[in-house]
Amino acid sequence: MTITETTSERVGASSDLIVGENVTAGYREKVVWRNASFSFGKGEFVAVIGPNGAGKTTLFRMLLGLQPALSGSLKILGSNPRKGNDRIGYVPQRHIIDSDMTVESQELVRLGVSGKRWGFNPFSRWDTKAAKEALEAVGSEDIANRPLGVLSGGELQRIFLAEALVSNPDILLLDEPLSNLDIRRETELLHLVNDVVRNRGVTALLIAHNINPLLPHLDKVMYVANGKVATGTPSQVLTSKSLSDLYGIEIEVLRDPHGNVAIIGVEEHHGDRAGV
């Protein structure tokens, strides 16, 4: 496998919902990665990993139509990215929720539908039904009437996931949803996302810093580092050769008997965990 190229699928195949060809990402004053080609098909679970500042959230901003690619072609659902696309469900990295917030969980989820309309609109019967189904899909119907301010971190992440699912999207973008969750809640959330991918055929891209909890569920990995992008199956990307090519230094990938990976050499290069 070469950098930025997926060998298992042809870029631009008819089933691909996201297709990038020679994409350069960043801002006028700073390029974060160059010449990346990738494709993600219907019902694929994809981890987006890499060090802080490598350009993972930049990818999401481009897919959401919030900033253009500097060059190359990026298509989502067959068209150029655009703002407010209700076929994309999005869970941002940060929600401002404090202990005094009295908004009920189901109200936030219903806003995932009615909040996208112009002007004031009371909740319709359809909004309520859609919210109920979304809450049931993430196993949170029992906390529908509880204020957001009293929920735990794991409960909040399930509500945010329900909000992203309420419009029945084709694509789900999750920006570091595992942050600040303990191992149990992390595992529960990943099982929920995987169920959505497998049962609904949703394409999910999830930004994370630790790849190991995701490995049992993943179809592909998009590894962003050193101004480059490597995309493919986990067995293609998470190898010593692939990551050495990506970083331009000697990297060693080790696996334990449980299939977990340890990437040696990244810390010295970046001074952090480099997304793993």
mmCIF file with all atom_site columns, N, CA and C in Angstrom, residues 227-272:
data_model
loop_
_atom_site.group_PDB
_atom_site.id
_atom_site.type_symbol
_atom_site.label_atom_id
_atom_site.label_alt_id
_atom_site.label_comp_id
_atom_site.label_asym_id
_atom_site.label_entity_id
_atom_site.label_seq_id
_atom_site.pdbx_PDB_ins_code
_atom_site.Cartn_x
_atom_site.Cartn_y
_atom_site.Cartn_z
_atom_site.occupancy
_atom_site.B_iso_or_equiv
_atom_site.pdbx_formal_charge
_atom_site.auth_seq_id
_atom_site.auth_comp_id
_atom_site.auth_asym_id
_atom_site.auth_atom_id
_atom_site.pdbx_PDB_model_num
ATOM 1   N N  . GLY A 1 227 ? 1.851  15.778  7.673  1.00 0.00 ? 227 GLY A N  1
ATOM 2   C CA . GLY A 1 227 ? 1.420  16.386  6.419  1.00 0.00 ? 227 GLY A CA 1
ATOM 3   C C  . GLY A 1 227 ? 0.966  15.391  5.369  1.00 0.00 ? 227 GLY A C  1
ATOM 4   N N  . LYS A 1 228 ? 0.754  14.129  5.770  1.00 0.00 ? 228 LYS A N  1
ATOM 5   C CA . LYS A 1 228 ? 0.360  13.080  4.845  1.00 0.00 ? 228 LYS A CA 1
ATOM 6   C C  . LYS A 1 228 ? -0.832 12.310  5.415  1.00 0.00 ? 228 LYS A C  1
ATOM 7   N N  . VAL A 1 229 ? -1.423 11.478  4.556  1.00 0.00 ? 229 VAL A N  1
ATOM 8   C CA . VAL A 1 229 ? -2.555 10.651  4.959  1.00 0.00 ? 229 VAL A CA 1
ATOM 9   C C  . VAL A 1 229 ? -2.352 9.244   4.416  1.00 0.00 ? 229 VAL A C  1
ATOM 10  N N  . ALA A 1 230 ? -2.524 8.245   5.276  1.00 0.00 ? 230 ALA A N  1
ATOM 11  C CA . ALA A 1 230 ? -2.527 6.842   4.852  1.00 0.00 ? 230 ALA A CA 1
ATOM 12  C C  . ALA A 1 230 ? -3.904 6.261   5.142  1.00 0.00 ? 230 ALA A C  1
ATOM 13  N N  . THR A 1 231 ? -4.512 5.628   4.150  1.00 0.00 ? 231 THR A N  1
ATOM 14  C CA . THR A 1 231 ? -5.858 5.093   4.303  1.00 0.00 ? 231 THR A CA 1
ATOM 15  C C  . THR A 1 231 ? -5.899 3.653   3.816  1.00 0.00 ? 231 THR A C  1
ATOM 16  N N  . GLY A 1 232 ? -6.590 2.804   4.551  1.00 0.00 ? 232 GLY A N  1
ATOM 17  C CA . GLY A 1 232 ? -6.756 1.414   4.167  1.00 0.00 ? 232 GLY A CA 1
ATOM 18  C C  . GLY A 1 232 ? -7.360 0.636   5.305  1.00 0.00 ? 232 GLY A C  1
ATOM 19  N N  . THR A 1 233 ? -7.338 -0.669  5.201  1.00 0.00 ? 233 THR A N  1
ATOM 20  C CA . THR A 1 233 ? -7.790 -1.497  6.303  1.00 0.00 ? 233 THR A CA 1
ATOM 21  C C  . THR A 1 233 ? -6.792 -1.373  7.449  1.00 0.00 ? 233 THR A C  1
ATOM 22  N N  . PRO A 1 234 ? -7.198 -1.711  8.688  1.00 0.00 ? 234 PRO A N  1
ATOM 23  C CA . PRO A 1 234 ? -6.235 -1.654  9.793  1.00 0.00 ? 234 PRO A CA 1
ATOM 24  C C  . PRO A 1 234 ? -4.974 -2.461  9.521  1.00 0.00 ? 234 PRO A C  1
ATOM 25  N N  . SER A 1 235 ? -5.105 -3.636  8.904  1.00 0.00 ? 235 SER A N  1
ATOM 26  C CA . SER A 1 235 ? -3.930 -4.465  8.644  1.00 0.00 ? 235 SER A CA 1
ATOM 27  C C  . SER A 1 235 ? -3.022 -3.854  7.584  1.00 0.00 ? 235 SER A C  1
ATOM 28  N N  . GLN A 1 236 ? -3.554 -2.982  6.738  1.00 0.00 ? 236 GLN A N  1
ATOM 29  C CA . GLN A 1 236 ? -2.740 -2.300  5.735  1.00 0.00 ? 236 GLN A CA 1
ATOM 30  C C  . GLN A 1 236 ? -2.017 -1.080  6.302  1.00 0.00 ? 236 GLN A C  1
ATOM 31  N N  . VAL A 1 237 ? -2.739 -0.311  7.120  1.00 0.00 ? 237 VAL A N  1
ATOM 32  C CA . VAL A 1 237 ? -2.196 0.964   7.593  1.00 0.00 ? 237 VAL A CA 1
ATOM 33  C C  . VAL A 1 237 ? -1.311 0.793   8.822  1.00 0.00 ? 237 VAL A C  1
ATOM 34  N N  . LEU A 1 238 ? -1.731 -0.051  9.754  1.00 0.00 ? 238 LEU A N  1
ATOM 35  C CA . LEU A 1 238 ? -1.019 -0.176  11.027 1.00 0.00 ? 238 LEU A CA 1
ATOM 36  C C  . LEU A 1 238 ? 0.104  -1.186  10.918 1.00 0.00 ? 238 LEU A C  1
ATOM 37  N N  . THR A 1 239 ? 1.069  -0.859  10.079 1.00 0.00 ? 239 THR A N  1
ATOM 38  C CA . THR A 1 239 ? 2.260  -1.687  9.894  1.00 0.00 ? 239 THR A CA 1
ATOM 39  C C  . THR A 1 239 ? 3.496  -0.815  10.037 1.00 0.00 ? 239 THR A C  1
ATOM 40  N N  . SER A 1 240 ? 4.617  -1.440  10.326 1.00 0.00 ? 240 SER A N  1
ATOM 41  C CA . SER A 1 240 ? 5.869  -0.695  10.470 1.00 0.00 ? 240 SER A CA 1
ATOM 42  C C  . SER A 1 240 ? 6.223  0.023   9.178  1.00 0.00 ? 240 SER A C  1
ATOM 43  N N  . LYS A 1 241 ? 6.059  -0.637  8.039  1.00 0.00 ? 241 LYS A N  1
ATOM 44  C CA . LYS A 1 241 ? 6.422  -0.014  6.766  1.00 0.00 ? 241 LYS A CA 1
ATOM 45  C C  . LYS A 1 241 ? 5.511  1.155   6.436  1.00 0.00 ? 241 LYS A C  1
ATOM 46  N N  . SER A 1 242 ? 4.191  0.963   6.574  1.00 0.00 ? 242 SER A N  1
ATOM 47  C CA . SER A 1 242 ? 3.260  2.025   6.219  1.00 0.00 ? 242 SER A CA 1
ATOM 48  C C  . SER A 1 242 ? 3.491  3.271   7.064  1.00 0.00 ? 242 SER A C  1
ATOM 49  N N  . LEU A 1 243 ? 3.646  3.106   8.387  1.00 0.00 ? 243 LEU A N  1
ATOM 50  C CA . LEU A 1 243 ? 3.809  4.266   9.249  1.00 0.00 ? 243 LEU A CA 1
ATOM 51  C C  . LEU A 1 243 ? 5.208  4.867   9.146  1.00 0.00 ? 243 LEU A C  1
ATOM 52  N N  . SER A 1 244 ? 6.210  4.051   8.827  1.00 0.00 ? 244 SER A N  1
ATOM 53  C CA . SER A 1 244 ? 7.544  4.608   8.567  1.00 0.00 ? 244 SER A CA 1
ATOM 54  C C  . SER A 1 244 ? 7.521  5.481   7.321  1.00 0.00 ? 244 SER A C  1
ATOM 55  N N  . ASP A 1 245 ? 6.802  5.040   6.296  1.00 0.00 ? 245 ASP A N  1
ATOM 56  C CA . ASP A 1 245 ? 6.637  5.858   5.085  1.00 0.00 ? 245 ASP A CA 1
ATOM 57  C C  . ASP A 1 245 ? 5.883  7.143   5.404  1.00 0.00 ? 245 ASP A C  1
ATOM 58  N N  . LEU A 1 246 ? 4.874  7.042   6.269  1.00 0.00 ? 246 LEU A N  1
ATOM 59  C CA . LEU A 1 246 ? 4.057  8.204   6.607  1.00 0.00 ? 246 LEU A CA 1
ATOM 60  C C  . LEU A 1 246 ? 4.871  9.248   7.368  1.00 0.00 ? 246 LEU A C  1
ATOM 61  N N  . TYR A 1 247 ? 5.592  8.810   8.386  1.00 0.00 ? 247 TYR A N  1
ATOM 62  C CA . TYR A 1 247 ? 6.335  9.736   9.237  1.00 0.00 ? 247 TYR A CA 1
ATOM 63  C C  . TYR A 1 247 ? 7.693  10.129  8.669  1.00 0.00 ? 247 TYR A C  1
ATOM 64  N N  . GLY A 1 248 ? 8.229  9.304   7.775  1.00 0.00 ? 248 GLY A N  1
ATOM 65  C CA . GLY A 1 248 ? 9.552  9.590   7.245  1.00 0.00 ? 248 GLY A CA 1
ATOM 66  C C  . GLY A 1 248 ? 10.671 9.248   8.211  1.00 0.00 ? 248 GLY A C  1
ATOM 67  N N  . ILE A 1 249 ? 10.363 8.466   9.250  1.00 0.00 ? 249 ILE A N  1
ATOM 68  C CA . ILE A 1 249 ? 11.359 7.973   10.194 1.00 0.00 ? 249 ILE A CA 1
ATOM 69  C C  . ILE A 1 249 ? 11.042 6.506   10.475 1.00 0.00 ? 249 ILE A C  1
ATOM 70  N N  . GLU A 1 250 ? 11.956 5.812   11.168 1.00 0.00 ? 250 GLU A N  1
ATOM 71  C CA . GLU A 1 250 ? 11.741 4.409   11.464 1.00 0.00 ? 250 GLU A CA 1
ATOM 72  C C  . GLU A 1 250 ? 10.688 4.258   12.567 1.00 0.00 ? 250 GLU A C  1
ATOM 73  N N  . ILE A 1 251 ? 9.585  3.588   12.245 1.00 0.00 ? 251 ILE A N  1
ATOM 74  C CA . ILE A 1 251 ? 8.503  3.321   13.184 1.00 0.00 ? 251 ILE A CA 1
ATOM 75  C C  . ILE A 1 251 ? 8.327  1.809   13.280 1.00 0.00 ? 251 ILE A C  1
ATOM 76  N N  . GLU A 1 252 ? 8.118  1.319   14.488 1.00 0.00 ? 252 GLU A N  1
ATOM 77  C CA . GLU A 1 252 ? 7.874  -0.105  14.676 1.00 0.00 ? 252 GLU A CA 1
ATOM 78  C C  . GLU A 1 252 ? 6.486  -0.301  15.256 1.00 0.00 ? 252 GLU A C  1
ATOM 79  N N  . VAL A 1 253 ? 5.713  -1.178  14.649 1.00 0.00 ? 253 VAL A N  1
ATOM 80  C CA . VAL A 1 253 ? 4.375  -1.517  15.123 1.00 0.00 ? 253 VAL A CA 1
ATOM 81  C C  . VAL A 1 253 ? 4.409  -2.916  15.720 1.00 0.00 ? 253 VAL A C  1
ATOM 82  N N  . LEU A 1 254 ? 4.044  -3.010  17.000 1.00 0.00 ? 254 LEU A N  1
ATOM 83  C CA . LEU A 1 254 ? 4.026  -4.282  17.703 1.00 0.00 ? 254 LEU A CA 1
ATOM 84  C C  . LEU A 1 254 ? 2.589  -4.649  18.048 1.00 0.00 ? 254 LEU A C  1
ATOM 85  N N  . ARG A 1 255 ? 2.297  -5.945  18.087 1.00 0.00 ? 255 ARG A N  1
ATOM 86  C CA . ARG A 1 255 ? 0.963  -6.427  18.445 1.00 0.00 ? 255 ARG A CA 1
ATOM 87  C C  . ARG A 1 255 ? 1.064  -7.436  19.581 1.00 0.00 ? 255 ARG A C  1
ATOM 88  N N  . ASP A 1 256 ? 0.128  -7.322  20.542 1.00 0.00 ? 256 ASP A N  1
ATOM 89  C CA . ASP A 1 256 ? 0.102  -8.288  21.625 1.00 0.00 ? 256 ASP A CA 1
ATOM 90  C C  . ASP A 1 256 ? -0.828 -9.448  21.250 1.00 0.00 ? 256 ASP A C  1
ATOM 91  N N  . PRO A 1 257 ? -0.915 -10.486 22.074 1.00 0.00 ? 257 PRO A N  1
ATOM 92  C CA . PRO A 1 257 ? -1.758 -11.647 21.716 1.00 0.00 ? 257 PRO A CA 1
ATOM 93  C C  . PRO A 1 257 ? -3.235 -11.327 21.551 1.00 0.00 ? 257 PRO A C  1
ATOM 94  N N  . HIS A 1 258 ? -3.667 -10.166 22.083 1.00 0.00 ? 258 HIS A N  1
ATOM 95  C CA . HIS A 1 258 ? -5.079 -9.781  21.964 1.00 0.00 ? 258 HIS A CA 1
ATOM 96  C C  . HIS A 1 258 ? -5.344 -8.915  20.728 1.00 0.00 ? 258 HIS A C  1
ATOM 97  N N  . GLY A 1 259 ? -4.313 -8.655  19.942 1.00 0.00 ? 259 GLY A N  1
ATOM 98  C CA . GLY A 1 259 ? -4.479 -7.852  18.740 1.00 0.00 ? 259 GLY A CA 1
ATOM 99  C C  . GLY A 1 259 ? -4.278 -6.369  18.934 1.00 0.00 ? 259 GLY A C  1
ATOM 100 N N  . ASN A 1 260 ? -4.012 -5.923  20.169 1.00 0.00 ? 260 ASN A N  1
ATOM 101 C CA . ASN A 1 260 ? -3.742 -4.509  20.414 1.00 0.00 ? 260 ASN A CA 1
ATOM 102 C C  . ASN A 1 260 ? -2.404 -4.120  19.798 1.00 0.00 ? 260 ASN A C  1
ATOM 103 N N  . VAL A 1 261 ? -2.319 -2.862  19.362 1.00 0.00 ? 261 VAL A N  1
ATOM 104 C CA . VAL A 1 261 ? -1.090 -2.399  18.722 1.00 0.00 ? 261 VAL A CA 1
ATOM 105 C C  . VAL A 1 261 ? -0.386 -1.373  19.601 1.00 0.00 ? 261 VAL A C  1
ATOM 106 N N  . ALA A 1 262 ? 0.937  -1.387  19.536 1.00 0.00 ? 262 ALA A N  1
ATOM 107 C CA . ALA A 1 262 ? 1.772  -0.350  20.140 1.00 0.00 ? 262 ALA A CA 1
ATOM 108 C C  . ALA A 1 262 ? 2.686  0.179   19.057 1.00 0.00 ? 262 ALA A C  1
ATOM 109 N N  . ILE A 1 263 ? 2.744  1.494   18.931 1.00 0.00 ? 263 ILE A N  1
ATOM 110 C CA . ILE A 1 263 ? 3.527  2.122   17.877 1.00 0.00 ? 263 ILE A CA 1
ATOM 111 C C  . ILE A 1 263 ? 4.737  2.784   18.506 1.00 0.00 ? 263 ILE A C  1
ATOM 112 N N  . ILE A 1 264 ? 5.911  2.295   18.171 1.00 0.00 ? 264 ILE A N  1
ATOM 113 C CA . ILE A 1 264 ? 7.157  2.703   18.803 1.00 0.00 ? 264 ILE A CA 1
ATOM 114 C C  . ILE A 1 264 ? 7.896  3.672   17.884 1.00 0.00 ? 264 ILE A C  1
ATOM 115 N N  . GLY A 1 265 ? 8.294  4.820   18.450 1.00 0.00 ? 265 GLY A N  1
ATOM 116 C CA . GLY A 1 265 ? 9.053  5.798   17.678 1.00 0.00 ? 265 GLY A CA 1
ATOM 117 C C  . GLY A 1 265 ? 8.308  7.082   17.445 1.00 0.00 ? 265 GLY A C  1
ATOM 118 N N  . VAL A 1 266 ? 6.965  7.041   17.627 1.00 0.00 ? 266 VAL A N  1
ATOM 119 C CA . VAL A 1 266 ? 6.141  8.224   17.385 1.00 0.00 ? 266 VAL A CA 1
ATOM 120 C C  . VAL A 1 266 ? 6.336  9.265   18.479 1.00 0.00 ? 266 VAL A C  1
ATOM 121 N N  . GLU A 1 267 ? 6.463  8.812   19.748 1.00 0.00 ? 267 GLU A N  1
ATOM 122 C CA . GLU A 1 267 ? 6.580  9.760   20.854 1.00 0.00 ? 267 GLU A CA 1
ATOM 123 C C  . GLU A 1 267 ? 7.792  10.659  20.693 1.00 0.00 ? 267 GLU A C  1
ATOM 124 N N  . GLU A 1 268 ? 8.906  10.056  20.275 1.00 0.00 ? 268 GLU A N  1
ATOM 125 C CA . GLU A 1 268 ? 10.107 10.847  20.097 1.00 0.00 ? 268 GLU A CA 1
ATOM 126 C C  . GLU A 1 268 ? 9.963  11.876  18.986 1.00 0.00 ? 268 GLU A C  1
ATOM 127 N N  . HIS A 1 269 ? 9.137  11.533  17.996 1.00 0.00 ? 269 HIS A N  1
ATOM 128 C CA . HIS A 1 269 ? 8.968  12.426  16.843 1.00 0.00 ? 269 HIS A CA 1
ATOM 129 C C  . HIS A 1 269 ? 8.025  13.585  17.161 1.00 0.00 ? 269 HIS A C  1
ATOM 130 N N  . HIS A 1 270 ? 6.993  13.318  17.993 1.00 0.00 ? 270 HIS A N  1
ATOM 131 C CA . HIS A 1 270 ? 5.971  14.339  18.223 1.00 0.00 ? 270 HIS A CA 1
ATOM 132 C C  . HIS A 1 270 ? 5.891  14.855  19.639 1.00 0.00 ? 270 HIS A C  1
ATOM 133 N N  . GLY A 1 271 ? 6.436  14.106  20.589 1.00 0.00 ? 271 GLY A N  1
ATOM 134 C CA . GLY A 1 271 ? 6.311  14.530  21.968 1.00 0.00 ? 271 GLY A CA 1
ATOM 135 C C  . GLY A 1 271 ? 4.922  14.293  22.549 1.00 0.00 ? 271 GLY A C  1
ATOM 136 N N  . ASP A 1 272 ? 4.102  13.491  21.860 1.00 0.00 ? 272 ASP A N  1
ATOM 137 C CA . ASP A 1 272 ? 2.802  13.095  22.407 1.00 0.00 ? 272 ASP A CA 1
ATOM 138 C C  . ASP A 1 272 ? 2.491  11.696  21.940 1.00 0.00 ? 272 ASP A C  1
#
